[in-house]
CSV table of N, CA and C in Angstrom, one decimal:
chain,number,residue,atom,x,y,z
A,11,UNK,N,279.3,120.6,-108.1
A,11,UNK,CA,278.8,121.5,-109.0
A,11,UNK,C,277.4,121.1,-109.3
A,12,UNK,N,276.4,122.1,-109.1
A,12,UNK,CA,275.0,121.6,-109.3
A,12,UNK,C,274.6,121.5,-110.7
A,13,UNK,N,275.2,122.1,-111.7
A,13,UNK,CA,274.6,122.2,-113.1
A,13,UNK,C,275.6,121.3,-113.9
A,14,UNK,N,275.0,120.3,-114.7
A,14,UNK,CA,275.8,119.5,-115.6
A,14,UNK,C,275.2,119.6,-117.0
A,15,UNK,N,275.9,120.0,-117.9
A,15,UNK,CA,275.4,120.1,-119.3
A,15,UNK,C,276.0,118.9,-120.1
A,16,UNK,N,275.1,118.3,-120.9
A,16,UNK,CA,275.5,117.2,-121.7
A,16,UNK,C,275.0,117.4,-123.1
A,17,UNK,N,275.7,116.8,-124.1
A,17,UNK,CA,275.3,116.8,-125.5
A,17,UNK,C,274.3,115.7,-125.7
A,18,UNK,N,274.3,114.6,-125.0
A,18,UNK,CA,273.4,113.5,-125.2
A,18,UNK,C,272.5,113.2,-124.0
A,19,UNK,N,271.3,112.8,-124.2
A,19,UNK,CA,270.4,112.6,-123.0
A,19,UNK,C,270.1,111.1,-122.8
A,20,UNK,N,271.0,110.2,-123.3
A,20,UNK,CA,270.8,108.8,-123.3
A,20,UNK,C,270.7,108.3,-121.8
A,21,UNK,N,271.4,108.9,-120.8
A,21,UNK,CA,271.4,108.4,-119.5
A,21,UNK,C,270.5,109.1,-118.5
A,22,UNK,N,269.7,109.9,-119.0
A,22,UNK,CA,268.8,110.7,-118.1
A,22,UNK,C,267.6,109.9,-117.6
A,23,UNK,N,267.1,110.4,-116.5
A,23,UNK,CA,265.9,109.7,-115.9
A,23,UNK,C,264.7,109.9,-116.8
A,24,UNK,N,264.7,111.0,-117.6
A,24,UNK,CA,263.6,111.3,-118.4
A,24,UNK,C,263.4,110.2,-119.5
A,25,UNK,N,264.5,109.4,-119.8
A,25,UNK,CA,264.4,108.4,-120.8
A,25,UNK,C,264.2,107.0,-120.2
A,26,UNK,N,264.1,106.9,-118.9
A,26,UNK,CA,264.0,105.6,-118.2
A,26,UNK,C,262.5,105.2,-118.2
A,27,UNK,N,262.2,103.9,-118.0
A,27,UNK,CA,260.8,103.4,-117.9
A,27,UNK,C,260.1,104.1,-116.8
A,28,UNK,N,258.9,104.6,-117.1
A,28,UNK,CA,258.1,105.4,-116.2
A,28,UNK,C,257.8,104.6,-114.9
A,29,UNK,N,257.7,103.3,-115.0
A,29,UNK,CA,257.4,102.5,-113.7
A,29,UNK,C,258.5,102.5,-112.7
A,30,UNK,N,259.7,102.9,-113.1
A,30,UNK,CA,260.8,102.9,-112.2
A,30,UNK,C,261.2,104.3,-111.8
A,31,UNK,N,260.4,105.3,-112.3
A,31,UNK,CA,260.7,106.7,-111.9
A,31,UNK,C,259.5,107.2,-111.0
A,32,UNK,N,259.9,107.9,-109.9
A,32,UNK,CA,258.8,108.4,-109.0
A,32,UNK,C,258.0,109.5,-109.7
A,33,UNK,N,258.6,110.4,-110.3
A,33,UNK,CA,257.9,111.5,-110.9
A,33,UNK,C,258.6,111.9,-112.3
A,34,UNK,N,257.8,112.1,-113.3
A,34,UNK,CA,258.2,112.4,-114.6
A,34,UNK,C,257.2,113.3,-115.3
A,35,UNK,N,257.6,114.4,-115.9
A,35,UNK,CA,256.7,115.3,-116.6
A,35,UNK,C,257.4,116.0,-117.8
A,36,UNK,N,256.6,116.4,-118.7
A,36,UNK,CA,257.1,117.2,-119.8
A,36,UNK,C,256.2,118.4,-120.1
A,37,UNK,N,256.9,119.5,-120.2
A,37,UNK,CA,256.2,120.8,-120.4
A,37,UNK,C,256.7,121.3,-121.8
A,38,UNK,N,255.7,121.5,-122.7
A,38,UNK,CA,256.2,122.0,-124.0
A,38,UNK,C,256.4,123.5,-124.1
A,39,UNK,N,256.0,124.2,-123.0
A,39,UNK,CA,256.3,125.7,-122.9
A,39,UNK,C,256.6,126.0,-121.5
A,40,UNK,N,257.8,126.3,-121.2
A,40,UNK,CA,258.2,126.6,-119.8
A,40,UNK,C,257.9,128.0,-119.3
A,41,UNK,N,257.5,128.9,-120.2
A,41,UNK,CA,257.2,130.3,-119.7
A,41,UNK,C,256.3,130.4,-118.5
A,42,UNK,N,255.1,129.7,-118.5
A,42,UNK,CA,254.3,129.8,-117.3
A,42,UNK,C,255.0,129.4,-116.0
A,43,UNK,N,255.8,128.3,-116.1
A,43,UNK,CA,256.5,127.8,-114.9
A,43,UNK,C,257.5,128.7,-114.5
A,44,UNK,N,258.3,129.3,-115.4
A,44,UNK,CA,259.3,130.3,-115.0
A,44,UNK,C,258.7,131.5,-114.4
A,45,UNK,N,257.6,132.0,-114.9
A,45,UNK,CA,256.9,133.2,-114.4
A,45,UNK,C,256.4,132.9,-113.0
A,46,UNK,N,255.9,131.7,-112.8
A,46,UNK,CA,255.4,131.4,-111.4
A,46,UNK,C,256.5,131.3,-110.4
A,47,UNK,N,257.6,130.7,-110.8
A,47,UNK,CA,258.7,130.6,-109.9
A,47,UNK,C,259.4,132.0,-109.6
A,48,UNK,N,259.5,132.8,-110.6
A,48,UNK,CA,260.0,134.1,-110.5
A,48,UNK,C,259.2,134.9,-109.5
A,49,UNK,N,257.9,134.7,-109.5
A,49,UNK,CA,257.0,135.5,-108.6
A,49,UNK,C,257.1,135.1,-107.2
A,50,UNK,N,257.7,134.0,-106.8
A,50,UNK,CA,257.8,133.6,-105.4
A,50,UNK,C,259.3,133.6,-105.0
A,51,UNK,N,260.2,134.2,-105.8
A,51,UNK,CA,261.6,134.2,-105.5
A,51,UNK,C,262.0,135.3,-104.7
A,52,UNK,N,261.7,135.2,-103.4
A,52,UNK,CA,262.3,136.2,-102.4
A,52,UNK,C,263.3,135.5,-101.5
A,53,UNK,N,263.3,134.2,-101.5
A,53,UNK,CA,264.3,133.3,-100.8
A,53,UNK,C,264.8,132.3,-101.7
A,54,UNK,N,266.0,131.9,-101.5
A,54,UNK,CA,266.7,130.9,-102.4
A,54,UNK,C,266.2,129.5,-102.2
A,55,UNK,N,265.7,129.1,-101.2
A,55,UNK,CA,265.3,127.8,-100.9
A,55,UNK,C,263.8,127.5,-101.2
A,56,UNK,N,263.5,126.6,-102.0
A,56,UNK,CA,262.2,126.3,-102.4
A,56,UNK,C,261.9,124.8,-102.0
A,57,UNK,N,260.7,124.6,-101.4
A,57,UNK,CA,260.3,123.3,-101.0
A,57,UNK,C,259.3,122.9,-102.1
A,58,UNK,N,259.5,121.7,-102.6
A,58,UNK,CA,258.6,121.1,-103.7
A,58,UNK,C,257.8,119.9,-103.1
A,59,UNK,N,256.5,120.1,-103.2
A,59,UNK,CA,255.7,118.9,-102.7
A,59,UNK,C,255.1,118.4,-104.0
A,60,UNK,N,255.5,117.1,-104.3
A,60,UNK,CA,255.0,116.5,-105.6
A,60,UNK,C,254.0,115.4,-105.3
A,61,UNK,N,252.8,115.5,-106.0
A,61,UNK,CA,251.8,114.3,-105.8
A,61,UNK,C,251.1,114.2,-107.2
A,62,UNK,N,250.2,113.4,-107.3
A,62,UNK,CA,249.5,113.1,-108.6
A,62,UNK,C,248.6,114.3,-109.1
A,63,UNK,N,248.4,115.3,-108.2
A,63,UNK,CA,247.7,116.5,-108.6
A,63,UNK,C,248.6,117.6,-109.2
A,64,UNK,N,249.9,117.4,-109.0
A,64,UNK,CA,250.9,118.5,-109.5
A,64,UNK,C,252.0,118.7,-108.5
A,65,UNK,N,252.5,119.9,-108.6
A,65,UNK,CA,253.7,120.3,-107.8
A,65,UNK,C,253.3,121.6,-107.1
A,66,UNK,N,253.6,121.6,-105.8
A,66,UNK,CA,253.5,122.9,-105.0
A,66,UNK,C,254.9,123.4,-104.7
A,67,UNK,N,255.2,124.6,-105.2
A,67,UNK,CA,256.5,125.1,-104.8
A,67,UNK,C,256.2,126.1,-103.7
A,68,UNK,N,257.0,126.0,-102.6
A,68,UNK,CA,256.7,126.9,-101.4
A,68,UNK,C,258.0,127.5,-101.0
A,69,UNK,N,257.9,128.8,-100.8
A,69,UNK,CA,259.0,129.6,-100.3
A,69,UNK,C,258.6,130.3,-99.0
A,70,UNK,N,259.4,130.2,-98.0
A,70,UNK,CA,259.0,130.7,-96.6
A,70,UNK,C,260.1,131.6,-96.1
A,71,UNK,N,259.7,132.7,-95.4
A,71,UNK,CA,260.6,133.7,-94.8
A,71,UNK,C,260.3,133.7,-93.3
A,72,UNK,N,261.1,133.1,-92.5
A,72,UNK,CA,261.0,133.2,-91.0
A,72,UNK,C,259.7,132.8,-90.5
A,73,UNK,N,259.0,131.9,-91.1
A,73,UNK,CA,257.7,131.5,-90.7
A,73,UNK,C,256.6,132.6,-90.6
A,74,UNK,N,256.9,133.7,-91.2
A,74,UNK,CA,256.0,134.7,-91.2
A,74,UNK,C,255.4,135.1,-92.6
A,75,UNK,N,256.1,134.8,-93.6
A,75,UNK,CA,255.7,135.1,-95.0
A,75,UNK,C,255.9,133.7,-95.8
A,76,UNK,N,254.8,133.4,-96.4
A,76,UNK,CA,254.8,132.1,-97.2
A,76,UNK,C,254.2,132.5,-98.6
A,77,UNK,N,255.0,132.0,-99.6
A,77,UNK,CA,254.5,132.1,-101.0
A,77,UNK,C,254.4,130.8,-101.7
A,78,UNK,N,253.4,130.5,-102.4
A,78,UNK,CA,253.3,129.2,-103.0
A,78,UNK,C,252.8,129.4,-104.5
A,79,UNK,N,253.4,128.5,-105.3
A,79,UNK,CA,253.0,128.4,-106.7
A,79,UNK,C,252.6,127.0,-106.9
A,80,UNK,N,251.3,126.8,-107.3
A,80,UNK,CA,250.8,125.5,-107.5
A,80,UNK,C,250.7,125.2,-109.0
A,81,UNK,N,251.5,124.2,-109.4
A,81,UNK,CA,251.5,123.9,-110.8
A,81,UNK,C,250.7,122.6,-111.0
A,82,UNK,N,249.5,122.8,-111.6
A,82,UNK,CA,248.7,121.6,-111.8
A,82,UNK,C,249.2,120.7,-113.0
A,83,UNK,N,248.7,119.5,-113.1
A,83,UNK,CA,249.1,118.6,-114.1
A,83,UNK,C,248.8,119.0,-115.5
A,84,UNK,N,247.7,119.9,-115.6
A,84,UNK,CA,247.3,120.3,-117.0
A,84,UNK,C,248.3,121.3,-117.6
A,85,UNK,N,249.2,121.8,-116.8
A,85,UNK,CA,250.2,122.7,-117.4
A,85,UNK,C,251.3,121.8,-118.2
A,86,UNK,N,251.3,120.6,-117.9
A,86,UNK,CA,252.3,119.7,-118.5
A,86,UNK,C,251.6,118.9,-119.7
A,87,UNK,N,252.4,118.6,-120.8
A,87,UNK,CA,251.9,117.8,-121.8
A,87,UNK,C,251.8,116.4,-121.3
A,88,UNK,N,252.7,115.9,-120.6
A,88,UNK,CA,252.6,114.6,-119.9
A,88,UNK,C,253.0,114.7,-118.4
A,89,UNK,N,252.4,114.0,-117.5
A,89,UNK,CA,252.7,114.0,-116.1
A,89,UNK,C,252.4,112.6,-115.6
A,90,UNK,N,253.5,112.0,-115.0
A,90,UNK,CA,253.3,110.7,-114.3
A,90,UNK,C,253.9,110.8,-112.9
A,91,UNK,N,253.1,110.2,-112.0
A,91,UNK,CA,253.5,110.2,-110.6
A,91,UNK,C,253.3,108.7,-110.1
A,92,UNK,N,254.3,108.1,-109.6
A,92,UNK,CA,254.2,106.7,-109.2
A,92,UNK,C,253.8,106.6,-107.8
A,93,UNK,N,252.6,106.4,-107.5
A,93,UNK,CA,252.1,106.4,-106.1
A,93,UNK,C,252.7,105.3,-105.3
A,94,UNK,N,252.9,104.1,-105.9
A,94,UNK,CA,253.5,103.0,-105.2
A,94,UNK,C,254.9,103.3,-104.7
A,95,UNK,N,255.7,103.9,-105.6
A,95,UNK,CA,257.1,104.3,-105.2
A,95,UNK,C,257.1,105.3,-104.1
A,96,UNK,N,256.1,106.2,-104.3
A,96,UNK,CA,256.0,107.3,-103.3
A,96,UNK,C,255.7,106.8,-101.9
A,97,UNK,N,254.8,105.8,-101.8
A,97,UNK,CA,254.4,105.1,-100.6
A,97,UNK,C,255.6,104.4,-100.0
A,98,UNK,N,256.4,103.7,-100.8
A,98,UNK,CA,257.6,103.0,-100.4
A,98,UNK,C,258.5,103.9,-99.7
A,99,UNK,N,258.8,105.0,-100.4
A,99,UNK,CA,259.8,106.0,-100.0
A,99,UNK,C,259.4,106.7,-98.7
A,100,UNK,N,258.1,106.9,-98.6
A,100,UNK,CA,257.6,107.7,-97.4
A,100,UNK,C,257.3,106.9,-96.2
A,101,UNK,N,257.6,105.6,-96.2
A,101,UNK,CA,257.2,104.7,-95.1
A,101,UNK,C,257.8,105.3,-93.8
A,102,UNK,N,257.0,105.4,-92.8
A,102,UNK,CA,257.4,106.0,-91.5
A,102,UNK,C,257.5,107.4,-91.4
A,103,UNK,N,257.2,108.2,-92.4
A,103,UNK,CA,257.2,109.6,-92.3
A,103,UNK,C,255.8,110.1,-92.0
A,104,UNK,N,255.8,111.2,-91.2
A,104,UNK,CA,254.5,111.7,-90.8
A,104,UNK,C,254.0,112.9,-91.7
A,105,UNK,N,254.9,113.5,-92.6
A,105,UNK,CA,254.5,114.6,-93.4
A,105,UNK,C,254.3,114.1,-94.8
A,106,UNK,N,254.1,112.8,-95.1
A,106,UNK,CA,254.1,112.3,-96.4
A,106,UNK,C,252.7,112.3,-97.1
A,107,UNK,N,251.7,112.8,-96.5
A,107,UNK,CA,250.4,112.9,-97.1
A,107,UNK,C,249.8,114.3,-97.1
A,108,UNK,N,249.0,114.6,-98.1
A,108,UNK,CA,248.4,115.9,-98.3
A,108,UNK,C,247.1,115.8,-97.5
A,109,UNK,N,246.3,116.9,-97.6
A,109,UNK,CA,245.0,116.9,-96.9
A,109,UNK,C,244.0,115.8,-97.3
A,110,UNK,N,244.1,115.4,-98.6
A,110,UNK,CA,243.3,114.3,-99.1
A,110,UNK,C,243.8,112.9,-98.7
A,111,UNK,N,244.9,112.8,-98.0
A,111,UNK,CA,245.4,111.5,-97.7
A,111,UNK,C,246.3,110.9,-98.7
A,112,UNK,N,246.6,111.7,-99.8
A,112,UNK,CA,247.4,111.2,-100.9
A,112,UNK,C,248.8,111.3,-100.6
A,113,UNK,N,249.6,110.3,-101.1
A,113,UNK,CA,251.1,110.4,-100.9
A,113,UNK,C,251.7,111.5,-101.6
A,114,UNK,N,252.5,112.3,-100.9
A,114,UNK,CA,253.3,113.4,-101.4
A,114,UNK,C,254.7,113.2,-101.1
A,115,UNK,N,255.6,113.6,-102.1
A,115,UNK,CA,257.0,113.6,-101.9
A,115,UNK,C,257.5,115.0,-101.8
A,116,UNK,N,258.4,115.2,-100.8
A,116,UNK,CA,258.9,116.5,-100.6
A,116,UNK,C,260.4,116.5,-101.0
A,117,UNK,N,260.8,117.6,-101.7
A,117,UNK,CA,262.2,117.9,-101.9
A,117,UNK,C,262.5,119.4,-101.8
A,118,UNK,N,263.7,119.7,-101.3
A,118,UNK,CA,264.1,121.1,-101.2
A,118,UNK,C,265.2,121.4,-102.2
A,119,UNK,N,265.0,122.5,-103.0
A,119,UNK,CA,265.9,122.8,-104.1
A,119,UNK,C,266.4,124.2,-104.0
A,120,UNK,N,267.5,124.6,-104.5
A,120,UNK,CA,267.9,126.0,-104.6
A,120,UNK,C,267.2,126.7,-105.8
A,121,UNK,N,266.4,127.6,-105.4
A,121,UNK,CA,265.5,128.3,-106.4
A,121,UNK,C,266.3,129.0,-107.5
A,122,UNK,N,267.4,129.6,-107.2
A,122,UNK,CA,268.2,130.3,-108.2
A,122,UNK,C,268.7,129.3,-109.2
A,123,UNK,N,269.2,128.2,-108.8
A,123,UNK,CA,269.7,127.2,-109.7
A,123,UNK,C,268.6,126.6,-110.6
A,124,UNK,N,267.5,126.3,-110.0
A,124,UNK,CA,266.3,125.8,-110.7
A,124,UNK,C,265.9,126.8,-111.8
A,125,UNK,N,265.8,128.1,-111.5
A,125,UNK,CA,265.5,129.1,-112.5
A,125,UNK,C,266.6,129.2,-113.6
A,126,UNK,N,267.8,129.2,-113.2
A,126,UNK,CA,268.9,129.3,-114.1
A,126,UNK,C,268.9,128.1,-115.1
A,127,UNK,N,268.6,127.0,-114.6
A,127,UNK,CA,268.4,125.7,-115.5
A,127,UNK,C,267.3,125.9,-116.4
A,128,UNK,N,266.2,126.4,-115.9
A,128,UNK,CA,265.0,126.5,-116.8
A,128,UNK,C,265.2,127.6,-117.9
A,129,UNK,N,266.0,128.6,-117.6
A,129,UNK,CA,266.2,129.7,-118.5
A,129,UNK,C,267.5,129.6,-119.3
A,130,UNK,N,268.0,128.4,-119.5
A,130,UNK,CA,269.3,128.3,-120.2
A,130,UNK,C,269.1,128.8,-121.6
A,131,UNK,N,267.9,128.5,-122.3
A,131,UNK,CA,267.7,128.8,-123.6
A,131,UNK,C,266.8,130.1,-123.7
A,132,UNK,N,266.2,130.5,-122.6
A,132,UNK,CA,265.3,131.7,-122.7
A,132,UNK,C,265.6,132.6,-121.6
A,133,UNK,N,266.6,133.4,-121.9
A,133,UNK,CA,267.1,134.4,-121.0
A,133,UNK,C,266.4,135.7,-121.1
A,134,UNK,N,266.9,136.8,-120.5
A,134,UNK,CA,266.3,138.1,-120.5
A,134,UNK,C,266.4,138.7,-121.9
A,135,UNK,N,267.4,138.4,-122.7
A,135,UNK,CA,267.6,139.0,-124.0
A,135,UNK,C,266.7,138.1,-125.0
A,136,UNK,N,266.5,138.8,-126.2
A,136,UNK,CA,265.8,138.1,-127.2
A,136,UNK,C,266.7,137.3,-128.2
A,137,UNK,N,267.8,136.6,-127.6
A,137,UNK,CA,268.7,135.8,-128.3
A,137,UNK,C,268.6,134.4,-127.8
A,138,UNK,N,268.9,133.5,-128.7
A,138,UNK,CA,269.1,132.0,-128.2
A,138,UNK,C,270.3,131.5,-128.9
A,139,UNK,N,271.3,131.1,-128.1
A,139,UNK,CA,272.5,130.5,-128.6
A,139,UNK,C,273.3,131.5,-129.5
A,140,UNK,N,273.1,132.8,-129.1
A,140,UNK,CA,273.9,133.8,-129.8
A,140,UNK,C,273.3,134.3,-131.2
A,141,UNK,N,272.1,133.8,-131.5
A,141,UNK,CA,271.5,134.2,-132.8
A,141,UNK,C,270.2,134.9,-132.4
A,142,UNK,N,269.9,136.0,-133.0
A,142,UNK,CA,268.6,136.7,-132.7
A,142,UNK,C,267.5,135.9,-133.3
A,143,UNK,N,266.3,136.0,-132.6
A,143,UNK,CA,265.2,135.3,-133.0
A,143,UNK,C,264.7,135.8,-134.4
A,144,UNK,N,264.9,137.1,-134.6
A,144,UNK,CA,264.5,137.7,-135.9
A,144,UNK,C,265.3,137.1,-137.0
A,145,UNK,N,266.5,136.7,-136.8
A,145,UNK,CA,267.4,136.1,-137.9
A,145,UNK,C,266.9,134.7,-138.2
A,146,UNK,N,266.3,134.0,-137.2
A,146,UNK,CA,265.8,132.7,-137.4
A,146,UNK,C,264.5,132.6,-138.0
A,147,UNK,N,263.6,133.6,-137.8
A,147,UNK,CA,262.3,133.5,-138.2
A,147,UNK,C,262.1,134.5,-139.4
A,148,UNK,N,263.0,135.4,-139.7
A,148,UNK,CA,262.8,136.4,-140.7
A,148,UNK,C,261.9,137.5,-140.2
A,149,UNK,N,261.6,137.5,-138.9
A,149,UNK,CA,260.8,138.7,-138.4
A,149,UNK,C,261.4,138.9,-137.0
A,150,UNK,N,260.8,139.9,-136.3
A,150,UNK,CA,261.2,140.2,-135.0
A,150,UNK,C,260.4,139.4,-133.9
A,151,UNK,N,259.8,138.4,-134.4
A,151,UNK,CA,258.9,137.6,-133.4
A,151,UNK,C,259.7,137.0,-132.3
A,152,UNK,N,259.1,136.9,-131.2
A,152,UNK,CA,259.9,136.4,-130.0
A,152,UNK,C,259.6,134.9,-129.8
A,153,UNK,N,260.6,134.1,-129.9
A,153,UNK,CA,260.4,132.6,-129.8
A,153,UNK,C,260.8,132.1,-128.3
A,154,UNK,N,261.1,133.1,-127.4
A,154,UNK,CA,261.4,132.6,-126.1
A,154,UNK,C,260.1,131.9,-125.5
A,155,UNK,N,260.5,130.9,-124.7
A,155,UNK,CA,259.4,130.1,-124.1
A,155,UNK,C,259.0,128.9,-125.0
A,156,UNK,N,259.7,128.7,-126.1
A,156,UNK,CA,259.4,127.5,-126.9
A,156,UNK,C,260.3,126.3,-126.5
A,157,UNK,N,260.9,126.4,-125.3
A,157,UNK,CA,261.7,125.4,-124.8
A,157,UNK,C,260.8,124.3,-124.2
A,158,UNK,N,261.2,123.1,-124.5
A,158,UNK,CA,260.4,121.9,-123.9
A,158,UNK,C,261.4,121.4,-122.8
A,159,UNK,N,260.7,121.2,-121.7
A,159,UNK,CA,261.4,120.7,-120.4
A,159,UNK,C,260.9,119.4,-120.0
A,160,UNK,N,261.8,118.4,-119.8
A,160,UNK,CA,261.5,117.1,-119.3
A,160,UNK,C,262.0,117.1,-117.8
A,161,UNK,N,261.1,116.9,-116.9
A,161,UNK,CA,261.5,116.9,-115.5
A,161,UNK,C,261.3,115.5,-114.9
A,162,UNK,N,262.4,115.1,-114.2
A,162,UNK,CA,262.3,113.7,-113.6
A,162,UNK,C,262.9,113.7,-112.1
A,163,UNK,N,262.3,113.0,-111.3
A,163,UNK,CA,262.8,112.8,-109.9
A,163,UNK,C,262.5,111.5,-109.4
A,164,UNK,N,263.5,110.8,-108.8
A,164,UNK,CA,263.3,109.4,-108.4
A,164,UNK,C,263.3,109.3,-106.9
A,165,UNK,N,263.2,110.4,-106.2
A,165,UNK,CA,263.1,110.2,-104.8
A,165,UNK,C,264.3,110.8,-104.0
A,166,UNK,N,264.2,110.9,-102.7
A,166,UNK,CA,265.2,111.4,-101.9
A,166,UNK,C,266.5,110.7,-102.1
A,167,UNK,N,267.6,111.5,-102.1
A,167,UNK,CA,269.0,111.0,-102.4
A,167,UNK,C,269.3,110.9,-103.8
A,168,UNK,N,268.4,111.2,-104.7
A,168,UNK,CA,268.7,111.2,-106.2
A,168,UNK,C,268.6,112.6,-106.7
A,169,UNK,N,269.2,112.8,-107.9
A,169,UNK,CA,269.1,114.1,-108.4
A,169,UNK,C,267.8,114.5,-109.0
A,170,UNK,N,267.4,115.8,-108.8
A,170,UNK,CA,266.2,116.4,-109.5
A,170,UNK,C,266.7,116.8,-110.8
A,171,UNK,N,266.1,116.3,-111.9
A,171,UNK,CA,266.7,116.4,-113.2
A,171,UNK,C,265.7,117.2,-114.2
A,172,UNK,N,266.4,118.1,-114.9
A,172,UNK,CA,265.7,118.9,-116.0
A,172,UNK,C,266.4,118.6,-117.3
A,173,UNK,N,265.7,118.2,-118.3
A,173,UNK,CA,266.3,118.0,-119.6
A,173,UNK,C,265.5,119.1,-120.5
A,174,UNK,N,266.3,120.0,-121.0
A,174,UNK,CA,265.7,121.1,-121.8
A,174,UNK,C,266.1,120.9,-123.3
A,175,UNK,N,265.1,121.1,-124.2
A,175,UNK,CA,265.3,121.0,-125.6
A,175,UNK,C,264.7,122.1,-126.4
A,176,UNK,N,265.5,122.8,-127.1
A,176,UNK,CA,265.0,123.9,-128.0
A,176,UNK,C,265.7,123.8,-129.4
A,177,UNK,N,264.9,123.6,-130.4
A,177,UNK,CA,265.4,123.6,-131.8
A,177,UNK,C,266.5,122.6,-131.9
A,178,UNK,N,266.4,121.4,-131.4
A,178,UNK,CA,267.4,120.4,-131.5
A,178,UNK,C,268.5,120.4,-130.6
A,179,UNK,N,268.7,121.5,-129.8
A,179,UNK,CA,269.8,121.6,-128.8
A,179,UNK,C,269.2,121.1,-127.4
A,180,UNK,N,270.0,120.1,-126.9
A,180,UNK,CA,269.6,119.5,-125.6
A,180,UNK,C,270.6,119.8,-124.5
A,181,UNK,N,270.1,120.1,-123.3
A,181,UNK,CA,270.9,120.4,-122.1
A,181,UNK,C,270.3,119.7,-121.0
A,182,UNK,N,271.1,119.0,-120.2
A,182,UNK,CA,270.6,118.3,-119.0
A,182,UNK,C,271.2,119.0,-117.8
A,183,UNK,N,270.3,119.3,-116.8
A,183,UNK,CA,270.7,119.9,-115.6
A,183,UNK,C,270.3,119.0,-114.5
A,184,UNK,N,271.2,118.7,-113.5
A,184,UNK,CA,270.8,117.9,-112.4
A,184,UNK,C,271.1,118.6,-111.1
A,185,UNK,N,270.2,118.6,-110.2
A,185,UNK,CA,270.4,119.3,-108.9
A,185,UNK,C,270.4,118.2,-107.8
A,186,UNK,N,271.4,118.2,-107.0
A,186,UNK,CA,271.5,117.2,-105.9
A,186,UNK,C,270.4,117.6,-104.9
A,187,UNK,N,269.8,116.6,-104.3
A,187,UNK,CA,268.7,116.8,-103.3
A,187,UNK,C,269.2,116.4,-101.9
């Protein structure tokens, strides 16, 4: 089962020492990320290239159509990428560097599951956890997109992890890589 929900985030990679995690980021508003990923969602398989400049999400259809969403580090409130760990994990691989010669880690994820995880709190309706946003704010203001996401990945063979938090509610989603 690719999605795991927990009430506590004590054991997540997002709470581990950054020196031992390959990639860790925090976005205080996931709306731009969700919109970018939706725009390239014509195939379910997305390839993620992670480096110190950000993340490139690539969707390809029969080698004839390619869509990319480049998420730069400035979209995130915090972004850390451990180049030493990336170099160790990429030893012997020929596709491990980008055009600038920088170490890049690649992971393939199911795009539908990634989007479902990101939109746990911010779905198509204007409700969150069964309560309308108007009831929470006293107005009809839309609070969707106020979700904070902690993203962590420790390399091939480990789970790609999303920890989402909105108004004190925490959910952890792990995708096998």
